[in-house]
Coordinates of N, CA and C in Angstrom, one line a residue:
X28 N 0.8 -1.2 0.0 CA 0.0 0.0 0.0 C 0.9 1.2 0.0
X29 N 0.6 2.2 -0.9 CA 1.4 3.4 -0.9 C 1.0 4.3 0.3
X30 N 2.0 5.2 0.6 CA 1.7 6.1 1.7 C 0.5 7.0 1.5
X31 N 0.3 7.4 0.2 CA -0.8 8.2 -0.1 C -2.1 7.5 0.1
X32 N -2.2 6.2 -0.3 CA -3.4 5.5 -0.1 C -3.7 5.2 1.4
X33 N -2.6 4.9 2.1 CA -2.7 4.7 3.6 C -3.3 5.9 4.3
X34 N -2.8 7.1 4.0 CA -3.2 8.3 4.7 C -4.7 8.7 4.3
X35 N -5.0 8.4 3.0 CA -6.4 8.7 2.6 C -7.3 7.8 3.3
X36 N -7.0 6.5 3.4 CA -7.9 5.6 4.2 C -8.0 6.0 5.6
X37 N -6.8 6.4 6.2 CA -6.8 6.8 7.6 C -7.8 7.9 7.9
X38 N -7.7 8.9 7.0 CA -8.6 10.1 7.2 C -10.0 9.9 6.8
X39 N -10.3 8.9 5.8 CA -11.6 8.5 5.5 C -12.3 7.9 6.8
X40 N -11.5 7.1 7.5 CA -12.0 6.5 8.8 C -12.2 7.5 9.9
X41 N -11.3 8.6 9.9 CA -11.3 9.5 11.0 C -12.4 10.6 10.8
X42 N -12.9 10.8 9.6 CA -13.7 11.9 9.2 C -14.9 12.0 10.2
X43 N -15.5 10.8 10.5 CA -16.7 10.9 11.3 C -16.5 11.4 12.7
X44 N -15.3 11.2 13.3 CA -14.9 11.5 14.7 C -14.0 12.7 14.8
X45 N -13.6 13.3 13.6 CA -12.5 14.3 13.7 C -12.9 15.5 14.5
X46 N -14.1 16.0 14.3 CA -14.5 17.2 15.1 C -14.5 16.9 16.6
X47 N -14.9 15.7 16.9 CA -14.9 15.4 18.4 C -13.5 15.3 18.9
X48 N -12.6 14.7 18.1 CA -11.2 14.6 18.5 C -10.6 16.0 18.7
X49 N -10.8 16.9 17.8 CA -10.1 18.2 18.0 C -10.7 19.0 19.1
X50 N -11.9 18.6 19.5 CA -12.6 19.3 20.6 C -12.2 18.7 21.9
X51 N -11.3 17.7 21.9 CA -10.8 17.1 23.1 C -11.4 15.8 23.5
X52 N -12.2 15.2 22.6 CA -12.9 14.0 23.0 C -12.1 12.7 23.0
X53 N -10.9 12.8 22.3 CA -10.0 11.7 22.3 C -8.8 12.0 23.3
X54 N -8.8 11.2 24.5 CA -7.9 11.5 25.5 C -6.4 11.5 25.1
X55 N -6.1 10.6 24.2 CA -4.7 10.5 23.8 C -4.2 11.7 23.0
X56 N -5.1 12.3 22.3 CA -4.8 13.4 21.4 C -5.2 14.8 22.0
X57 N -5.6 14.8 23.3 CA -6.1 16.0 23.9 C -5.1 17.1 23.9
X58 N -3.9 16.7 24.3 CA -2.8 17.8 24.3 C -2.4 18.2 22.9
X59 N -2.5 17.3 21.9 CA -2.1 17.7 20.6 C -3.0 18.8 20.1
X60 N -4.3 18.6 20.4 CA -5.3 19.6 19.9 C -5.7 20.6 21.0
X61 N -4.9 20.7 22.0 CA -5.2 21.7 23.1 C -5.2 23.1 22.5
X62 N -6.3 23.9 22.8 CA -6.4 25.2 22.2 C -6.8 25.2 20.7
X63 N -7.4 24.2 20.3 CA -7.7 24.1 18.8 C -8.3 25.4 18.2
X64 N -9.4 25.9 18.8 CA -9.9 27.1 18.2 C -8.9 28.3 18.1
X65 N -8.1 28.4 19.2 CA -7.1 29.4 19.2 C -6.0 29.2 18.1
X66 N -5.7 27.9 17.9 CA -4.7 27.6 16.8 C -5.3 28.0 15.5
X67 N -6.5 27.7 15.2 CA -7.1 28.1 13.9 C -7.1 29.6 13.8
X68 N -7.5 30.3 14.9 CA -7.6 31.7 14.8 C -6.2 32.4 14.6
X69 N -5.2 31.8 15.2 CA -3.8 32.3 15.0 C -3.4 32.2 13.5
X70 N -3.8 31.1 12.8 CA -3.5 31.0 11.4 C -4.2 32.0 10.6
X71 N -5.5 32.2 10.9 CA -6.3 33.2 10.1 C -5.8 34.6 10.4
X72 N -5.5 34.9 11.6 CA -5.0 36.3 12.0 C -3.6 36.6 11.4
X73 N -2.8 35.5 11.2 CA -1.5 35.7 10.7 C -1.4 36.1 9.2
X74 N -2.5 35.8 8.5 CA -2.6 36.2 7.1 C -2.6 37.7 6.9
X75 N -3.4 38.4 7.7 CA -3.4 39.9 7.7 C -3.4 40.4 6.2
X76 N -4.4 39.9 5.4 CA -4.5 40.3 4.0 C -5.8 41.1 3.8
X77 N -5.9 41.8 2.8 CA -7.2 42.5 2.5 C -8.3 41.6 2.2
X78 N -9.5 42.0 2.5 CA -10.7 41.1 2.1 C -10.7 40.9 0.6
X79 N -11.1 39.7 0.2 CA -11.1 39.4 -1.2 C -9.8 38.7 -1.7
X80 N -8.8 38.7 -0.8 CA -7.6 38.0 -1.2 C -7.9 36.5 -1.3
X81 N -7.1 35.8 -2.2 CA -7.3 34.4 -2.5 C -6.4 33.6 -1.7
X82 N -6.9 32.6 -1.0 CA -6.2 31.7 -0.1 C -6.4 30.3 -0.5
X83 N -5.3 29.6 -0.7 CA -5.4 28.1 -1.0 C -5.1 27.4 0.3
X84 N -6.1 26.5 0.7 CA -5.9 25.7 1.9 C -5.7 24.2 1.5
X85 N -4.6 23.6 2.1 CA -4.4 22.2 1.9 C -4.8 21.5 3.2
X86 N -5.4 20.3 2.9 CA -5.9 19.5 4.1 C -7.1 20.2 4.7
X87 N -8.1 20.5 4.0 CA -9.3 21.2 4.5 C -10.0 20.4 5.6
X88 N -9.9 19.1 5.6 CA -10.6 18.3 6.6 C -12.0 18.5 6.6
X89 N -12.6 18.8 7.7 CA -14.1 19.0 7.8 C -14.4 20.5 7.7
X90 N -13.5 21.4 7.4 CA -13.8 22.7 7.0 C -13.7 23.7 8.2
X91 N -13.0 23.4 9.3 CA -13.1 24.3 10.4 C -12.3 25.6 10.2
X92 N -11.0 25.4 9.7 CA -10.3 26.6 9.4 C -10.9 27.4 8.2
X93 N -11.4 26.6 7.2 CA -12.0 27.2 6.1 C -13.1 28.2 6.5
X94 N -13.9 27.8 7.4 CA -15.0 28.7 7.9 C -14.5 30.0 8.4
X95 N -13.4 30.0 9.2 CA -12.8 31.2 9.7 C -12.3 32.1 8.5
X96 N -11.7 31.5 7.6 CA -11.1 32.2 6.4 C -12.2 32.9 5.6
X97 N -13.3 32.2 5.4 CA -14.5 32.8 4.7 C -15.1 33.9 5.5
X98 N -15.2 33.7 6.8 CA -15.7 34.8 7.6 C -14.8 36.0 7.6
X99 N -13.6 35.8 7.4 CA -12.6 37.0 7.3 C -12.6 37.7 6.0
X100 N -13.5 37.2 5.1 CA -13.6 37.8 3.8 C -12.7 37.3 2.7
X101 N -12.0 36.2 3.0 CA -11.1 35.7 1.9 C -11.8 34.8 1.0
X102 N -11.3 34.7 -0.2 CA -11.8 33.7 -1.2 C -10.9 32.4 -1.0
X103 N -11.5 31.3 -0.9 CA -10.8 30.1 -0.5 C -10.9 29.0 -1.6
X104 N -9.7 28.5 -1.9 CA -9.6 27.3 -2.8 C -9.2 26.2 -1.9
X105 N -10.0 25.2 -1.7 CA -9.8 24.1 -0.8 C -9.3 22.9 -1.5
X106 N -8.2 22.2 -0.9 CA -7.7 21.0 -1.5 C -7.6 19.9 -0.4
X107 N -8.3 18.8 -0.6 CA -8.4 17.7 0.4 C -8.4 16.4 -0.3
X108 N -7.5 15.5 0.1 CA -7.4 14.2 -0.6 C -8.4 13.1 -0.1
X109 N -9.0 13.3 1.1 CA -9.9 12.3 1.6 C -11.4 12.6 1.1
X110 N -12.0 11.6 0.5 CA -13.3 11.8 0.0 C -14.3 12.0 1.1
X111 N -14.1 11.3 2.2 CA -15.0 11.4 3.4 C -14.9 12.8 4.0
X112 N -13.7 13.3 4.1 CA -13.5 14.7 4.6 C -14.1 15.7 3.7
X113 N -13.9 15.5 2.4 CA -14.5 16.5 1.5 C -16.1 16.5 1.6
X114 N -16.6 15.4 1.9 CA -18.1 15.3 2.1 C -18.5 16.1 3.3
X115 N -17.7 15.9 4.4 CA -18.0 16.6 5.6 C -17.9 18.1 5.4
X116 N -16.8 18.6 4.7 CA -16.6 20.0 4.5 C -17.7 20.6 3.6
X117 N -18.1 19.8 2.6 CA -19.2 20.4 1.7 C -20.5 20.5 2.4
X118 N -20.7 19.6 3.4 CA -22.0 19.7 4.1 C -22.0 21.0 4.9
X119 N -20.9 21.4 5.5 CA -20.8 22.6 6.2 C -20.8 23.8 5.3
X120 N -20.1 23.7 4.2 CA -19.8 24.9 3.3 C -20.1 24.5 1.9
X121 N -21.4 24.4 1.5 CA -21.8 23.9 0.2 C -21.2 24.8 -1.0
X122 N -20.9 26.0 -0.7 CA -20.4 26.9 -1.8 C -18.9 26.9 -2.0
X123 N -18.2 26.1 -1.1 CA -16.7 26.1 -1.2 C -16.2 25.5 -2.4
X124 N -15.2 26.1 -3.0 CA -14.5 25.5 -4.2 C -13.5 24.5 -3.6
X125 N -13.8 23.2 -3.7 CA -13.1 22.1 -3.1 C -12.6 21.1 -4.1
X126 N -11.3 20.8 -4.1 CA -10.7 19.9 -5.0 C -10.0 18.7 -4.4
X127 N -10.0 17.6 -5.1 CA -9.3 16.4 -4.7 C -7.8 16.6 -5.0
X128 N -6.9 16.6 -4.0 CA -5.5 16.8 -4.2 C -4.8 16.9 -2.9
X129 N -3.5 17.1 -3.0 CA -2.7 17.3 -1.8 C -1.4 18.0 -2.2
X130 N -0.5 18.2 -1.2 CA 0.7 19.0 -1.4 C 1.5 18.6 -2.6
X131 N 1.6 17.3 -2.9 CA 2.4 16.8 -4.0 C 1.6 16.6 -5.3
X132 N 0.3 16.9 -5.2 CA -0.5 16.7 -6.4 C -1.6 17.8 -6.4
X133 N -1.3 19.0 -6.9 CA -2.2 20.1 -7.0 C -3.0 20.0 -8.3
X134 N -4.3 20.1 -8.3 CA -5.0 20.0 -9.6 C -4.6 21.1 -10.6
X135 N -4.7 20.7 -11.8 CA -4.3 21.6 -12.9 C -5.3 22.8 -13.0
X136 N -4.8 23.9 -13.5 CA -5.7 25.0 -13.9 C -6.0 25.9 -12.8
X137 N -5.5 25.7 -11.6 CA -5.8 26.6 -10.5 C -5.0 27.9 -10.6
X138 N -5.6 29.1 -10.1 CA -4.9 30.3 -10.3 C -3.8 30.5 -9.2
X139 N -2.9 31.4 -9.4 CA -2.0 31.8 -8.3 C -2.8 32.5 -7.2
X140 N -2.2 32.4 -6.0 CA -2.9 32.9 -4.8 C -2.1 33.8 -4.0
X141 N -2.8 34.5 -3.1 CA -2.1 35.5 -2.2 C -1.4 34.8 -1.0
X142 N -2.0 33.6 -0.6 CA -1.5 32.9 0.6 C -1.9 31.5 0.5
X143 N -1.1 30.7 1.2 CA -1.4 29.2 1.3 C -1.4 28.9 2.8
X144 N -2.4 28.1 3.2 CA -2.5 27.8 4.6 C -2.7 26.3 4.8
X145 N -2.4 25.8 6.0 CA -2.7 24.4 6.3 C -2.6 24.2 7.8
X146 N -3.4 23.3 8.3 CA -3.3 22.9 9.7 C -3.3 21.4 9.8
X147 N -2.3 20.9 10.6 CA -2.2 19.5 10.9 C -2.1 18.6 9.7
X148 N -1.3 19.0 8.7 CA -1.3 18.2 7.5 C 0.2 18.1 6.9
X149 N 1.0 19.1 7.1 CA 2.3 19.1 6.4 C 3.2 17.9 6.9
X150 N 2.9 17.4 8.1 CA 3.8 16.4 8.6 C 3.5 15.0 7.9
X151 N 2.6 14.9 7.1 CA 2.4 13.7 6.3 C 3.5 13.5 5.3
X152 N 4.2 14.5 5.0 CA 5.3 14.4 4.0 C 6.7 14.1 4.6
X153 N 7.4 13.3 4.0 CA 8.8 13.1 4.4 C 9.6 14.4 4.2
X154 N 10.7 14.6 4.9 CA 11.4 15.8 4.8 C 11.8 16.2 3.4
X155 N 12.3 15.3 2.6 CA 12.6 15.6 1.2 C 11.4 16.0 0.4
X156 N 10.2 15.5 0.7 CA 9.0 15.8 0.0 C 8.5 17.2 0.5
X157 N 8.8 17.5 1.8 CA 8.5 18.9 2.2 C 9.3 19.9 1.4
X158 N 10.5 19.6 1.2 CA 11.4 20.5 0.4 C 10.8 20.8 -1.0
X159 N 10.4 19.7 -1.6 CA 9.9 19.8 -3.0 C 8.5 20.5 -3.0
X160 N 7.7 20.2 -2.0 CA 6.4 20.9 -1.9 C 6.6 22.4 -1.7
X161 N 7.5 22.8 -0.8 CA 7.6 24.2 -0.6 C 8.1 25.0 -1.9
X162 N 9.0 24.3 -2.6 CA 9.5 24.9 -3.9 C 8.3 25.1 -4.8
X163 N 7.4 24.1 -4.9 CA 6.3 24.2 -5.8 C 5.3 25.3 -5.3
X164 N 5.0 25.3 -4.0 CA 4.1 26.2 -3.4 C 4.5 27.7 -3.6
X165 N 5.9 27.9 -3.6 CA 6.4 29.2 -3.8 C 6.0 29.7 -5.2
X166 N 6.0 28.8 -6.1 CA 5.7 29.2 -7.5 C 4.2 29.5 -7.7
X167 N 3.4 29.1 -6.8 CA 1.9 29.3 -6.9 C 1.5 30.6 -6.2
X168 N 2.4 31.2 -5.5 CA 2.0 32.5 -4.8 C 2.2 33.7 -5.7
X169 N 1.3 34.6 -5.5 CA 1.6 36.0 -6.1 C 2.8 36.6 -5.5
X170 N 3.4 37.6 -6.1 CA 4.6 38.2 -5.5 C 4.4 38.7 -4.1
X171 N 5.3 38.4 -3.2 CA 5.2 38.8 -1.8 C 4.2 37.9 -1.0
X172 N 3.8 36.8 -1.6 CA 2.8 35.9 -0.9 C 3.3 35.3 0.4
X173 N 2.4 34.6 1.1 CA 2.7 34.1 2.4 C 2.2 32.7 2.6
X174 N 2.9 31.9 3.4 CA 2.5 30.6 3.8 C 2.3 30.6 5.3
X175 N 1.2 30.1 5.8 CA 0.9 30.0 7.2 C 0.5 28.6 7.5
X176 N 1.2 27.9 8.3 CA 0.9 26.5 8.7 C 0.8 26.5 10.2
X177 N 0.0 25.6 10.7 CA 0.1 25.1 12.1 C 0.1 23.6 12.1
X178 N 1.1 23.1 12.8 CA 1.4 21.6 12.7 C 2.2 21.2 13.9
X179 N 2.2 19.9 14.1 CA 3.1 19.3 15.1 C 4.5 19.3 14.6
X180 N 5.3 20.0 15.3 CA 6.8 20.1 15.0 C 7.5 20.0 16.4
X181 N 8.7 19.6 16.4 CA 9.5 19.5 17.6 C 10.7 20.4 17.6
X182 N 11.0 20.9 18.7 CA 12.2 21.8 18.8 C 13.5 21.2 18.3
X183 N 13.6 19.9 18.6 CA 14.8 19.1 18.2 C 14.5 17.7 18.3
X184 N 15.4 16.8 17.8 CA 15.1 15.4 17.8 C 15.0 14.8 19.3
X185 N 15.8 15.4 20.2 CA 15.7 14.9 21.6 C 14.3 15.1 22.2
X186 N 13.7 16.3 21.9 CA 12.4 16.5 22.3 C 11.4 15.6 21.7
X187 N 11.5 15.3 20.4 CA 10.7 14.3 19.7 C 10.7 13.0 20.4
X188 N 11.9 12.5 20.7 CA 12.1 11.2 21.3 C 11.5 11.1 22.7
X189 N 11.7 12.2 23.4 CA 11.1 12.3 24.8 C 9.6 12.3 24.8
X190 N 9.0 12.9 23.8 CA 7.5 12.9 23.7 C 7.0 11.5 23.3
X191 N 7.7 10.8 22.5 CA 7.4 9.5 22.1 C 7.4 8.6 23.4
X192 N 8.5 8.7 24.2 CA 8.6 7.9 25.4 C 7.5 8.2 26.4
X193 N 7.2 9.5 26.5 CA 6.2 9.9 27.5 C 4.8 9.3 27.1
X194 N 4.5 9.3 25.8 CA 3.3 8.8 25.3 C 3.2 7.3 25.6
X195 N 4.3 6.6 25.4 CA 4.3 5.1 25.8 C 4.1 4.9 27.3
X196 N 4.8 5.7 28.1 CA 4.7 5.6 29.5 C 3.3 5.9 30.0
X197 N 2.6 6.7 29.4 CA 1.2 7.1 29.8 C 0.2 6.1 29.2
X198 N 0.6 5.1 28.5 CA -0.3 4.2 27.9 C -1.0 4.7 26.7
X199 N -0.5 5.8 26.1 CA -1.1 6.3 24.9 C -0.5 5.7 23.6
X200 N -0.9 4.4 23.4 CA -0.2 3.6 22.4 C -0.5 4.1 21.0
X201 N -1.7 4.6 20.8 CA -2.1 5.1 19.4 C -1.2 6.4 19.1
X202 N -1.1 7.3 20.1 CA -0.3 8.5 19.9 C 1.1 8.1 19.7
X203 N 1.6 7.2 20.5 CA 3.1 6.8 20.4 C 3.4 6.3 19.0
X204 N 2.4 5.4 18.5 CA 2.6 4.9 17.2 C 2.6 6.0 16.2
X205 N 1.7 6.9 16.3 CA 1.6 8.0 15.4 C 2.8 8.9 15.4
X206 N 3.4 9.1 16.6 CA 4.6 9.9 16.6 C 5.8 9.2 16.0
X207 N 5.8 7.9 15.9 CA 6.9 7.2 15.2 C 6.6 7.0 13.7
X208 N 5.3 6.9 13.4 CA 5.0 6.6 12.0 C 5.0 7.8 11.1
X209 N 4.5 8.9 11.6 CA 4.4 10.1 10.8 C 5.7 10.8 10.7
X210 N 5.8 11.8 9.8 CA 7.1 12.4 9.5 C 7.2 13.7 10.1
X211 N 7.0 13.7 11.5 CA 7.2 15.0 12.2 C 8.6 15.4 12.2
X212 N 8.8 16.7 11.9 CA 10.2 17.2 11.8 C 10.5 18.2 12.9
X213 N 11.6 18.9 12.7 CA 12.1 19.8 13.8 C 12.0 21.3 13.2
X214 N 12.0 22.2 14.2 CA 12.0 23.6 13.8 C 13.2 24.0 12.9
X215 N 14.4 23.5 13.2 CA 15.5 23.8 12.4 C 15.5 23.3 11.0
X216 N 15.0 22.1 10.9 CA 14.9 21.4 9.6 C 13.8 22.2 8.7
X217 N 12.7 22.6 9.3 CA 11.7 23.3 8.6 C 12.2 24.7 8.2
X218 N 12.9 25.3 9.1 CA 13.4 26.7 8.8 C 14.3 26.6 7.6
X219 N 15.2 25.6 7.6 CA 16.1 25.5 6.4 C 15.3 25.3 5.1
X220 N 14.2 24.5 5.2 CA 13.4 24.2 4.0 C 12.7 25.4 3.5
X221 N 12.2 26.2 4.4 CA 11.5 27.5 3.9 C 12.5 28.5 3.4
X222 N 13.7 28.6 4.0 CA 14.7 29.5 3.5 C 15.2 29.1 2.1
X223 N 15.4 27.9 1.9 CA 15.8 27.4 0.6 C 14.7 27.6 -0.5
X224 N 13.5 27.7 -0.1 CA 12.4 28.0 -1.0 C 12.1 29.4 -1.2
X225 N 12.9 30.3 -0.6 CA 12.8 31.7 -0.8 C 11.9 32.5 0.2
X226 N 11.8 32.0 1.4 CA 11.0 32.6 2.4 C 11.8 33.1 3.6
X227 N 11.3 34.1 4.3 CA 11.7 34.4 5.6 C 10.6 33.9 6.6
X228 N 11.0 33.0 7.5 CA 10.1 32.3 8.3 C 10.3 32.5 9.8
X229 N 9.2 32.5 10.5 CA 9.2 32.6 12.0 C 8.3 31.5 12.6
X230 N 8.6 31.1 13.8 CA 7.9 30.0 14.5 C 7.4 30.5 15.9
X231 N 6.3 30.0 16.3 CA 5.7 30.3 17.6 C 5.0 29.1 18.1
X232 N 5.4 28.6 19.3 CA 4.8 27.4 19.9 C 3.5 27.7 20.5
X233 N 2.5 26.9 20.1 CA 1.1 27.2 20.5 C 0.6 26.2 21.6
X234 N 1.1 25.0 21.6 CA 0.9 24.1 22.7 C 2.1 23.1 22.7
X235 N 2.1 22.0 23.5 CA 3.2 21.2 23.6 C 3.7 20.5 22.3
X236 N 2.7 20.4 21.4 CA 3.0 19.8 20.1 C 3.0 20.7 18.9
X237 N 2.1 21.7 18.9 CA 1.8 22.5 17.7 C 2.6 23.8 17.7
X238 N 3.1 24.1 16.5 CA 3.8 25.4 16.3 C 3.1 26.1 15.1
X239 N 3.0 27.4 15.3 CA 2.6 28.3 14.2 C 3.8 28.6 13.3
X240 N 3.7 28.5 12.0 CA 4.7 28.8 11.1 C 4.3 29.8 10.1
X241 N 4.9 31.0 10.1 CA 4.5 32.1 9.2 C 5.7 32.4 8.3
X242 N 5.5 32.2 7.0 CA 6.6 32.4 6.1 C 6.2 33.4 5.0
X243 N 7.0 34.4 4.9 CA 6.8 35.5 3.9 C 7.8 35.4 2.8
X244 N 7.3 35.4 1.6 CA 8.1 35.3 0.4 C 9.1 36.5 0.3
X245 N 10.4 36.2 0.1 CA 11.3 37.3 -0.1 C 11.1 38.0 -1.5
X246 N 11.2 39.3 -1.5 CA 11.1 40.0 -2.7 C 12.3 39.8 -3.6
X247 N 12.0 39.5 -4.9 CA 13.0 39.3 -5.9 C 13.6 40.6 -6.4
X248 N 14.9 40.7 -6.5 CA 15.5 41.9 -7.0 C 15.3 42.0 -8.5

C-alpha cells in the first residue's frame, strides 16, 4: 500500500470523529489539539490580508479553518485528498471550491494565490518531500505571498524522542505509534526548507505539540 493510499484511508476513517477529537474527545490526542480554536484563529489572523484575497488551503478536513477564512472575507480554494473529509466539508460549506488533491498533487488549472495555509497536514510528507512541496508552493504564490501553517513540530530530535517515550509511559499507544509513523520534523529542519524555497520564516509554539509557522516570500531583485 502506498503512503498516499494509507493516509487517505486513515482520514476517511477519521472523518466521522474528527471534530470530536479536535474538541478534546480523544484523551490520547487531547494535548495535541489543546487550544484548537485558538490555533485556527492564529492561522487566520497571521494572514493579515485585504478582504477578497485568494487563499489556498491544503488539508481542508471538515472545514473548520475554512469557515474562519471565509468569515474573514477571503476567497478560499480548498484541497483535500480524503473523499469522506470532502463530504463533511461540503456539508458545512456547500459553496466552497473544493478539489481532490494534496501537497504533491495540486489540480491543474488553479490560479496563483495570495497565501497558502494548512493545519495538521504538512507532517504527512517526508522531509525531502516537504522541500519539494515548498518549492512548488512558492511558484503558486503571487509576488510577496505568504504561507501560514500550524502543525506538530518538535524543537529538536531529543524533544521528539522524549515525547514518544512519554506517550508510551502514559499508555497512549495510538499516539506513540503516530509519533513514530508520521514524518514529524524539527524547527531547524523546517526553517532550512523554507529559507531554501525563498521565504523568511518565524515560528511560535502554541501548545506542547503544535507550532505556528509564518513564512513570507522574499522580494526578488
